[in-house]
PDB file of C-alpha atoms in Angstrom:
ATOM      1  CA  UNK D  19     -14.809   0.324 -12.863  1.00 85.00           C
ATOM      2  CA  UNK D  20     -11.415  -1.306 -12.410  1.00 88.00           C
ATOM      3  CA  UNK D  21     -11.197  -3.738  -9.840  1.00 93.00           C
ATOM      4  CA  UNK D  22      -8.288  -6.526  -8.676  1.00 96.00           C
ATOM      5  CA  UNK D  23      -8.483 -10.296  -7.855  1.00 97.00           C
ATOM      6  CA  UNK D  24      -6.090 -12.378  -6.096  1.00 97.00           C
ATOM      7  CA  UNK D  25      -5.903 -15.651  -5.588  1.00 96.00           C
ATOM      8  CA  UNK D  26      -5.813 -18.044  -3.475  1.00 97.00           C
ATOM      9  CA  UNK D  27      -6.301 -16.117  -0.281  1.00 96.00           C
ATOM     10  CA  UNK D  28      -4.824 -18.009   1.842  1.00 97.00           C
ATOM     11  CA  UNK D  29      -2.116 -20.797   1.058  1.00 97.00           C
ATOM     12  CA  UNK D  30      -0.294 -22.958   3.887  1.00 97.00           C
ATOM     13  CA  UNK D  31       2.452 -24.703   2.142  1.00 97.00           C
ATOM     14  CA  UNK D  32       6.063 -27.177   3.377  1.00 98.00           C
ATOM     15  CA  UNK D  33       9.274 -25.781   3.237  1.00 97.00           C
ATOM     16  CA  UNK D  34      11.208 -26.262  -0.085  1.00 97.00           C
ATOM     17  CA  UNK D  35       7.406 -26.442  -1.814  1.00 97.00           C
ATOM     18  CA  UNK D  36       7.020 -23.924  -4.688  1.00 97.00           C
ATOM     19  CA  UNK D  37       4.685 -21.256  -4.981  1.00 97.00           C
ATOM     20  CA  UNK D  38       2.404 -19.390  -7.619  1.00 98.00           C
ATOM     21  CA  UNK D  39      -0.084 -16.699  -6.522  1.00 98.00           C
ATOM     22  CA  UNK D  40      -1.918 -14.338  -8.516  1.00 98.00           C
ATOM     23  CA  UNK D  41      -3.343 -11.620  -9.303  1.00 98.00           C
ATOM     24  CA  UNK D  42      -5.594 -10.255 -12.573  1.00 98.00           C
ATOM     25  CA  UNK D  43      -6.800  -6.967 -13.064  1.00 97.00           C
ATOM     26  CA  UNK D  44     -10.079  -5.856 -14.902  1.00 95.00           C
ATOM     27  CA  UNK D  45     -11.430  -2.296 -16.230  1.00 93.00           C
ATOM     28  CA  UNK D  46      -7.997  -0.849 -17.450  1.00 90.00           C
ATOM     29  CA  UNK D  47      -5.139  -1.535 -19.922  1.00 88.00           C
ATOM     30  CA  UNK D  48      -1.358  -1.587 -19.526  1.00 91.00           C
ATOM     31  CA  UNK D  49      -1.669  -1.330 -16.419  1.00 92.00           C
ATOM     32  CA  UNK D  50       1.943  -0.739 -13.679  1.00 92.00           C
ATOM     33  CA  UNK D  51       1.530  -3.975 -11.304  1.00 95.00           C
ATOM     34  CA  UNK D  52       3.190  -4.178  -8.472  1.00 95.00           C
ATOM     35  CA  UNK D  53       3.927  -7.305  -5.437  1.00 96.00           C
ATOM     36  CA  UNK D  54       4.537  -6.235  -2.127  1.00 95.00           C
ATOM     37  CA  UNK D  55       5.039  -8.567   0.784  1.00 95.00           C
ATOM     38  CA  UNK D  56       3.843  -7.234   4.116  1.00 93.00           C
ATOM     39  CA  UNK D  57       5.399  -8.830   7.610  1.00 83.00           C
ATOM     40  CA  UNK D  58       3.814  -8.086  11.214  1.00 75.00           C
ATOM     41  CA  UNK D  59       4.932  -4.780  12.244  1.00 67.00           C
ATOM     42  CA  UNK D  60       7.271  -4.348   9.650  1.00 71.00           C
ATOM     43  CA  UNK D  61       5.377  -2.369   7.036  1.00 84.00           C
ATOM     44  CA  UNK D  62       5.082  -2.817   3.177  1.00 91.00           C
ATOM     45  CA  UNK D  63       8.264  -4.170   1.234  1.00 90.00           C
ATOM     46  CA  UNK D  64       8.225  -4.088  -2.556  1.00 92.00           C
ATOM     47  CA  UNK D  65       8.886  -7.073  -4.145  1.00 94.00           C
ATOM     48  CA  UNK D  66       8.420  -6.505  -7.616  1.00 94.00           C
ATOM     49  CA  UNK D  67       6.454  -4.043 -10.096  1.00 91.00           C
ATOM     50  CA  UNK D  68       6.120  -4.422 -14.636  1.00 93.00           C
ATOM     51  CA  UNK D  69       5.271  -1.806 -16.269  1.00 91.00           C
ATOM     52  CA  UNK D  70       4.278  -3.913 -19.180  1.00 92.00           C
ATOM     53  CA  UNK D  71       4.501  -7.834 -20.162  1.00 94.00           C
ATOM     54  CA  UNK D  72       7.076  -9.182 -19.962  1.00 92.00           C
ATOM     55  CA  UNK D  73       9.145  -6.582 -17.907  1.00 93.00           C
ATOM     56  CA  UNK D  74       9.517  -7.279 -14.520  1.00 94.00           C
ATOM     57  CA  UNK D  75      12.138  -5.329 -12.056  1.00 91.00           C
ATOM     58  CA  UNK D  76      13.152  -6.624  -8.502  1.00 90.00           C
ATOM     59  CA  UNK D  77      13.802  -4.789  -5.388  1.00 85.00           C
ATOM     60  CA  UNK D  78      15.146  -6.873  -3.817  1.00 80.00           C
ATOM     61  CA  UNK D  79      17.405 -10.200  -4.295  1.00 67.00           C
ATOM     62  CA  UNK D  80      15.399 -13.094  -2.827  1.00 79.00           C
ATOM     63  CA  UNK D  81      13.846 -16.578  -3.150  1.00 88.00           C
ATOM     64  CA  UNK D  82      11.089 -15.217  -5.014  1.00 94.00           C
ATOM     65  CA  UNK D  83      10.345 -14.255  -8.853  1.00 95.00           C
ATOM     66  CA  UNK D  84       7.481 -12.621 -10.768  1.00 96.00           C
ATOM     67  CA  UNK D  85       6.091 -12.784 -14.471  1.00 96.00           C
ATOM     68  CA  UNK D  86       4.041 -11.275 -16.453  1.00 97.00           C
ATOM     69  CA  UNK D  87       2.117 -13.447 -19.189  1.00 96.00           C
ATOM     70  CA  UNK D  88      -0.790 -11.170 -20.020  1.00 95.00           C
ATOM     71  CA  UNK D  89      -1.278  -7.141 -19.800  1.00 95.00           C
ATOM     72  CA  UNK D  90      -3.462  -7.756 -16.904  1.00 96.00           C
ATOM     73  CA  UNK D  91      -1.804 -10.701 -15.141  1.00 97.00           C
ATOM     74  CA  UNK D  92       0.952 -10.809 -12.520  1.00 98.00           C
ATOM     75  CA  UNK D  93       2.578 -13.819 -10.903  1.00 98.00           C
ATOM     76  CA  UNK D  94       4.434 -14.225  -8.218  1.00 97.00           C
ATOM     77  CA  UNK D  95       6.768 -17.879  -7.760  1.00 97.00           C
ATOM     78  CA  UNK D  96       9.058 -19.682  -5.987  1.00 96.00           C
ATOM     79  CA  UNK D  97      10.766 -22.800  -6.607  1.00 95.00           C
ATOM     80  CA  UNK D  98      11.589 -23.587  -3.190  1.00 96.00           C
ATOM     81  CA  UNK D  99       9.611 -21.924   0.065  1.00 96.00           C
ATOM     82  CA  UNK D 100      11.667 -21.106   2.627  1.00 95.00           C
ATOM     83  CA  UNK D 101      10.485 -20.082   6.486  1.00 94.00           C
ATOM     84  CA  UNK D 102      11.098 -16.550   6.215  1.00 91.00           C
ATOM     85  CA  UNK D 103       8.501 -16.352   2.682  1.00 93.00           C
ATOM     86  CA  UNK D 104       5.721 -16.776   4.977  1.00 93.00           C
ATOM     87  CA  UNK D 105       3.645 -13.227   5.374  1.00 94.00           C
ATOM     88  CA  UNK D 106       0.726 -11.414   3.761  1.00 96.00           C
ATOM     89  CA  UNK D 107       1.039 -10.705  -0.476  1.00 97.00           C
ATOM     90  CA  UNK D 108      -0.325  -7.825  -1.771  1.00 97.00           C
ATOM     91  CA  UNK D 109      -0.559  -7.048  -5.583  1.00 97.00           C
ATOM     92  CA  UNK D 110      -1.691  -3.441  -6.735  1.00 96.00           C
ATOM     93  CA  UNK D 111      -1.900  -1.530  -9.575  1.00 95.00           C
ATOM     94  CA  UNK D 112      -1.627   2.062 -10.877  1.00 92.00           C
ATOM     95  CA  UNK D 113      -2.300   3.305 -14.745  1.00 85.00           C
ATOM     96  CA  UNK D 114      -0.681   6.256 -16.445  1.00 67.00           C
ATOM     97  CA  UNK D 115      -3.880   8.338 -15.857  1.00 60.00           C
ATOM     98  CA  UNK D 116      -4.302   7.489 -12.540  1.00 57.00           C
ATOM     99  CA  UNK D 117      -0.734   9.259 -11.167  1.00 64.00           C
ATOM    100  CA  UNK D 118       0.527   7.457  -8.819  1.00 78.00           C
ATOM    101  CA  UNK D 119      -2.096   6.084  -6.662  1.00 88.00           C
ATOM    102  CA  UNK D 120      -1.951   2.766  -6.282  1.00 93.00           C
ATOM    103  CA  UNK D 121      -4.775   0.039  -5.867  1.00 94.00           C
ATOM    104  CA  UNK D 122      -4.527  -3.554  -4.175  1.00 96.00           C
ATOM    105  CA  UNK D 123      -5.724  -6.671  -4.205  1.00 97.00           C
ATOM    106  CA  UNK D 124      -7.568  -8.137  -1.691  1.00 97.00           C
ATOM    107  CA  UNK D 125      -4.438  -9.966  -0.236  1.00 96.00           C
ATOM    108  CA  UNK D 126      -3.158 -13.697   0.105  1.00 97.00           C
ATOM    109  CA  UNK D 127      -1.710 -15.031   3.434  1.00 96.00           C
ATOM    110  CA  UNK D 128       0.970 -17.734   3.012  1.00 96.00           C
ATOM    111  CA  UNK D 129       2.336 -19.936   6.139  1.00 96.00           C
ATOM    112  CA  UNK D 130       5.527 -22.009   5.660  1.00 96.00           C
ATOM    113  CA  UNK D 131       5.485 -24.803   7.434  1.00 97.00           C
TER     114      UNK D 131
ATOM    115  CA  UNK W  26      18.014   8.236   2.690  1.00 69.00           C
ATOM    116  CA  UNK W  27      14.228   9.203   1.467  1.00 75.00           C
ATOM    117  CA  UNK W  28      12.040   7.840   4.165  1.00 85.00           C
ATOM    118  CA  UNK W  29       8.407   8.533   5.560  1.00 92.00           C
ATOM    119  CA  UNK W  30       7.789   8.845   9.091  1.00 94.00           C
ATOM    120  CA  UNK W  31       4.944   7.550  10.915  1.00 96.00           C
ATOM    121  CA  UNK W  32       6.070   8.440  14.302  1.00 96.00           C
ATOM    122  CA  UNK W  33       3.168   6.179  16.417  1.00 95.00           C
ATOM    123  CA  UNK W  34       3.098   2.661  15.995  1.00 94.00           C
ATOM    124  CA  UNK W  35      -0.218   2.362  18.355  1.00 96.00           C
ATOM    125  CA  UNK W  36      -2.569   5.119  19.111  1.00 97.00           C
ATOM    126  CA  UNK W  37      -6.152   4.409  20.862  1.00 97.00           C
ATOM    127  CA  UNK W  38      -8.987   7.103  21.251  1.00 97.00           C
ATOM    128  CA  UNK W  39     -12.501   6.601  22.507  1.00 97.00           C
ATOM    129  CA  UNK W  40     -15.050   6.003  20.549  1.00 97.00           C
ATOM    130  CA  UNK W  41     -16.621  10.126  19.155  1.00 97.00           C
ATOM    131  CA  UNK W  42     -12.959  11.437  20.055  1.00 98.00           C
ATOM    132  CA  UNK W  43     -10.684  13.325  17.369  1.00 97.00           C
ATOM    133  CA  UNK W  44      -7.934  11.884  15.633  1.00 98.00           C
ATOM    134  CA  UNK W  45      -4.625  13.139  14.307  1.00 98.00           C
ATOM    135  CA  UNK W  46      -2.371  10.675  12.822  1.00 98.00           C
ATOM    136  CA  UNK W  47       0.834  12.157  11.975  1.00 98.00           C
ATOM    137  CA  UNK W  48       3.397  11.327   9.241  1.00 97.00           C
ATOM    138  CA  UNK W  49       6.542  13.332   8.020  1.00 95.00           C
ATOM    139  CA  UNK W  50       8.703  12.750   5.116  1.00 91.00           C
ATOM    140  CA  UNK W  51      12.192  13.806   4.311  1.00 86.00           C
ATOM    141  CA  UNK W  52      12.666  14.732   0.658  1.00 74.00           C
ATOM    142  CA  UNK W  53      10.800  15.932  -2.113  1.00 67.00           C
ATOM    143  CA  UNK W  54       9.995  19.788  -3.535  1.00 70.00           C
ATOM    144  CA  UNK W  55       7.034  18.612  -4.841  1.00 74.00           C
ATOM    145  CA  UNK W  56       5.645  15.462  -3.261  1.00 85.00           C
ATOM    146  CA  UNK W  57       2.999  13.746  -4.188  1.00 90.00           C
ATOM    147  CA  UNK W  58       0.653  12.136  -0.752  1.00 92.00           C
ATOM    148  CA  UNK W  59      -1.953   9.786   0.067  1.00 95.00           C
ATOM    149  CA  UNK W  60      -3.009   8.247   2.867  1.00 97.00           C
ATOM    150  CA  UNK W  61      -4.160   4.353   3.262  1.00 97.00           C
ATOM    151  CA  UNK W  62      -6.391   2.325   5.762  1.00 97.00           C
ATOM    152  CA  UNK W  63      -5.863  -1.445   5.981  1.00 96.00           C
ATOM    153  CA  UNK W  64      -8.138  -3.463   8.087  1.00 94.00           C
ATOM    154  CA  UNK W  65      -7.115  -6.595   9.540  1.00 90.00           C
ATOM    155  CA  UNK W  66      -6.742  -9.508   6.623  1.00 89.00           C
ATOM    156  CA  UNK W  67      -7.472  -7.064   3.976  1.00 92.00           C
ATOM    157  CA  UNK W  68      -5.879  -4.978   0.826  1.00 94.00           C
ATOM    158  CA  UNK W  69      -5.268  -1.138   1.491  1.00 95.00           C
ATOM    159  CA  UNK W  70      -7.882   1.392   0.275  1.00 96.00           C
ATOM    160  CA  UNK W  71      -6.498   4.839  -1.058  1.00 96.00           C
ATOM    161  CA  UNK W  72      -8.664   7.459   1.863  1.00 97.00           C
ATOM    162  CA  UNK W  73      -7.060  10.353   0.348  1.00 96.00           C
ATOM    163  CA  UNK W  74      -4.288  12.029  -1.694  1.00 94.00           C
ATOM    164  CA  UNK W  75      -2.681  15.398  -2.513  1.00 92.00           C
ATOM    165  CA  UNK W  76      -0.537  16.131  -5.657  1.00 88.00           C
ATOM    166  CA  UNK W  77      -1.066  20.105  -5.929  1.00 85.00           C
ATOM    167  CA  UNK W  78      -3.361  22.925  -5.082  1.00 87.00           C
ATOM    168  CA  UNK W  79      -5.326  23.322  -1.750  1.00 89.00           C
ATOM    169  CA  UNK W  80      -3.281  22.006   1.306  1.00 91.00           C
ATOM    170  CA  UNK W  81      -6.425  20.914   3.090  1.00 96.00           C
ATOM    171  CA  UNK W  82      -7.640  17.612   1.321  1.00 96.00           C
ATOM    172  CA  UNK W  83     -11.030  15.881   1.857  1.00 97.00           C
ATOM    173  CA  UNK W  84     -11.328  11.977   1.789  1.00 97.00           C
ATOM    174  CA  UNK W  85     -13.864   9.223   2.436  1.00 96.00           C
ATOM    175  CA  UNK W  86     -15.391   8.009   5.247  1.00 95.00           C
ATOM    176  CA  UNK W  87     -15.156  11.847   6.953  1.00 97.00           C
ATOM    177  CA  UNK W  88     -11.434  11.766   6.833  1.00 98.00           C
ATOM    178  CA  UNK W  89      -9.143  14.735   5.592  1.00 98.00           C
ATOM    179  CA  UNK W  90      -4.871  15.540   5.648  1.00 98.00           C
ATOM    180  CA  UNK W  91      -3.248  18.929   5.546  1.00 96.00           C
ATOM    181  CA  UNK W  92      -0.162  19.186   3.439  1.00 94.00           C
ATOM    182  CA  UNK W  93       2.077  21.500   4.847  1.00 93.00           C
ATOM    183  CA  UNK W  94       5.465  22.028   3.178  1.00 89.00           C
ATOM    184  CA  UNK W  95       7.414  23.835   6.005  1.00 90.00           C
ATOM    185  CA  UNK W  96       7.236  20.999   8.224  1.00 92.00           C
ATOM    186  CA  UNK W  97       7.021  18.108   5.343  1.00 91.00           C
ATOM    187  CA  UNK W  98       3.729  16.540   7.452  1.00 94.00           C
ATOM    188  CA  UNK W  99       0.901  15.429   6.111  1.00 96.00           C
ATOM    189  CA  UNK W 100      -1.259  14.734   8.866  1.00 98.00           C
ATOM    190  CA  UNK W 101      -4.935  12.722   8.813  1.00 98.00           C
ATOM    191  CA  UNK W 102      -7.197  13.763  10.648  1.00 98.00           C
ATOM    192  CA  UNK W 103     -10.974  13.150  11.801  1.00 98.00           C
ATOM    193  CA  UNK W 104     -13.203  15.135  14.256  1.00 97.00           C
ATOM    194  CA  UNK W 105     -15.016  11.816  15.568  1.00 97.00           C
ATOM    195  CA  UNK W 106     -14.046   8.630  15.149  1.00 97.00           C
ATOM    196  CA  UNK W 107     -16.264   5.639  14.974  1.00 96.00           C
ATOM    197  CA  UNK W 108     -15.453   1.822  16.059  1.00 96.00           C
ATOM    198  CA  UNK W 109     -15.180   1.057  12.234  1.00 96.00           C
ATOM    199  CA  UNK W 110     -12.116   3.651  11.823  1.00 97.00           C
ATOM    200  CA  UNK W 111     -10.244   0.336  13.766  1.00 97.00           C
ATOM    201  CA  UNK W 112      -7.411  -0.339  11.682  1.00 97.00           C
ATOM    202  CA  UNK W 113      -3.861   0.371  10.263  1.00 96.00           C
ATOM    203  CA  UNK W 114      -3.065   3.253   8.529  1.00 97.00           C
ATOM    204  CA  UNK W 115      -0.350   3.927   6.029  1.00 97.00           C
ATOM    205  CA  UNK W 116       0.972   7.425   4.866  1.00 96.00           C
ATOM    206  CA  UNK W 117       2.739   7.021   1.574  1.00 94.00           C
ATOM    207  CA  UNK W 118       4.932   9.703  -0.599  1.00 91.00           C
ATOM    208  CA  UNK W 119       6.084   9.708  -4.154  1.00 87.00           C
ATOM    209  CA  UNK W 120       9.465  12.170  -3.852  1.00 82.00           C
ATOM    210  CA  UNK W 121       9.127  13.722  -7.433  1.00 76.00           C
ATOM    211  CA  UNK W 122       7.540  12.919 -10.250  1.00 72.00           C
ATOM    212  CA  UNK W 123       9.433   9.891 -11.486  1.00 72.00           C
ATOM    213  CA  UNK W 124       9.760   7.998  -8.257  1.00 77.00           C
ATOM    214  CA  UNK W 125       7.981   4.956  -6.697  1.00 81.00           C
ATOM    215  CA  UNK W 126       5.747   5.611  -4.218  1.00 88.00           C
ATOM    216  CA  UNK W 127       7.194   4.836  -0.729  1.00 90.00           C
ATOM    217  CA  UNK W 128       4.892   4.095   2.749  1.00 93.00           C
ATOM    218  CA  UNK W 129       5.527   4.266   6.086  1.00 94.00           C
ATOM    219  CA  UNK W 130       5.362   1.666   8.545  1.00 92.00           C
ATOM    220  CA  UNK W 131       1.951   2.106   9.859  1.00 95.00           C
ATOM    221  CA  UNK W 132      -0.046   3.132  12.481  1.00 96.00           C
ATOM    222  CA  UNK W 133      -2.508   0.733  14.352  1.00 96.00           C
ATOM    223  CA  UNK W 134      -5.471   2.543  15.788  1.00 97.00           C
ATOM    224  CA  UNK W 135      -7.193   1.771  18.401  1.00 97.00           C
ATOM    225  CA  UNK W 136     -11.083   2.421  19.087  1.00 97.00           C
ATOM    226  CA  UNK W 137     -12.273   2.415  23.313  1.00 95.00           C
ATOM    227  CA  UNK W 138     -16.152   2.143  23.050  1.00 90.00           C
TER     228      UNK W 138
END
């Protein structure tokens, strides 16, 4: 069975700090990964989403940036944190057999401070 | 614009009630649907989706959604809830075939023992 880590799960971190979080799939190959950052009351925004390594499209223009190393790997970075980063990080994935369902992580909640 | 509508942000039922959650979308001949539940501090877990045939779709934990095309709803529904149901729920919709998957902005529900 497939399943979906992220890490760390929660991260409290200084303004102008930079940030890594990620997130590693198991039980499938190539794999559609997806970030979405999720704000109180304000629904799920898509960050970012790779359809394979190395290929990574943005929604939308921000302070943050995502790569893909490995098939299964997705990362999500800043180089400088600002205020308005802080909120809850989802990663999820979907594969070409599954439609379009998509599966998420267990979540990581980041403060700026 | 495409958009999904989740028209209540709150809703709260007692404990053994019924429960309609509503959610209408704006675009799409064929549509693909699924509804998600989030509890608090977690990832979202897929209940239930429709991409063809019967209109009436079953799901887990006792919940099912009616896809009906003249009034582009997909409602979830469940004929007694329990205090575990507690938690946000997100209707999502893929327009056609070749589009990203889109969700609403949630509804929080509300359990009254």
């Amino acid at each position: 069975s497939q399943t979906i880590h992220q890490w760390p799960a929660t991260l409290v971190q200084p303004v102008g700090s930079p940030l890594s979080l990620e997130c590693t799939v198991e039980g499938t190959s190539n794999p559609n990964l997806y970030w979405y950052r999720q704000a109180a009351g304000r629904g799920l925004q898509l960050l970012f989403y790779s359809v394979g390594i190395g290929q990574i499209s943005s929604e939308v223009p921000q302070n943050l940036s995502a790569s893909r190393p490995q098939d299964r790997q997705f990362i999500l970075s800043s180089k400088k944190l600002l205020l308005s980063d802080s909120g809850f990080y989802l990663c999820a994935w979907s594969g070409w057999d599954r439609g379009h369902e998509q599966y998420f992580g267990p979540g990581t909640r980041l403060t700026v401070t | 614009a495409q958009s999904v509508t989740q028209p209540d942000i709150h809703i709260t039922v007692s404990e053994g009630a019924s429960l309609e959650l509503r959610c209408n979308y704006s675009y799409g001949a064929t549509p693909y649907l699924f509804w998600y539940v989030q509890s608090p501090g977690q990832g979202l877990q897929l209940l239930l989706k429709y991409f063809s045939g019967d209109t009436l779709v079953q799901g887990i934990k006792g919940f099912e959604a009616e896809f009906k095309r003249s009034q582009s709803s997909f409602n979830l529904r469940k004929p007694s809830v329990h205090w575990s149901d507690a938690a946000e729920y997100f209707c999502a919709v893929v327009p056609n075939r070749d589009d990203k998957i889109i969700f609403g902005k949630g509804t929080r529900l509300h359990i009254l023992p």
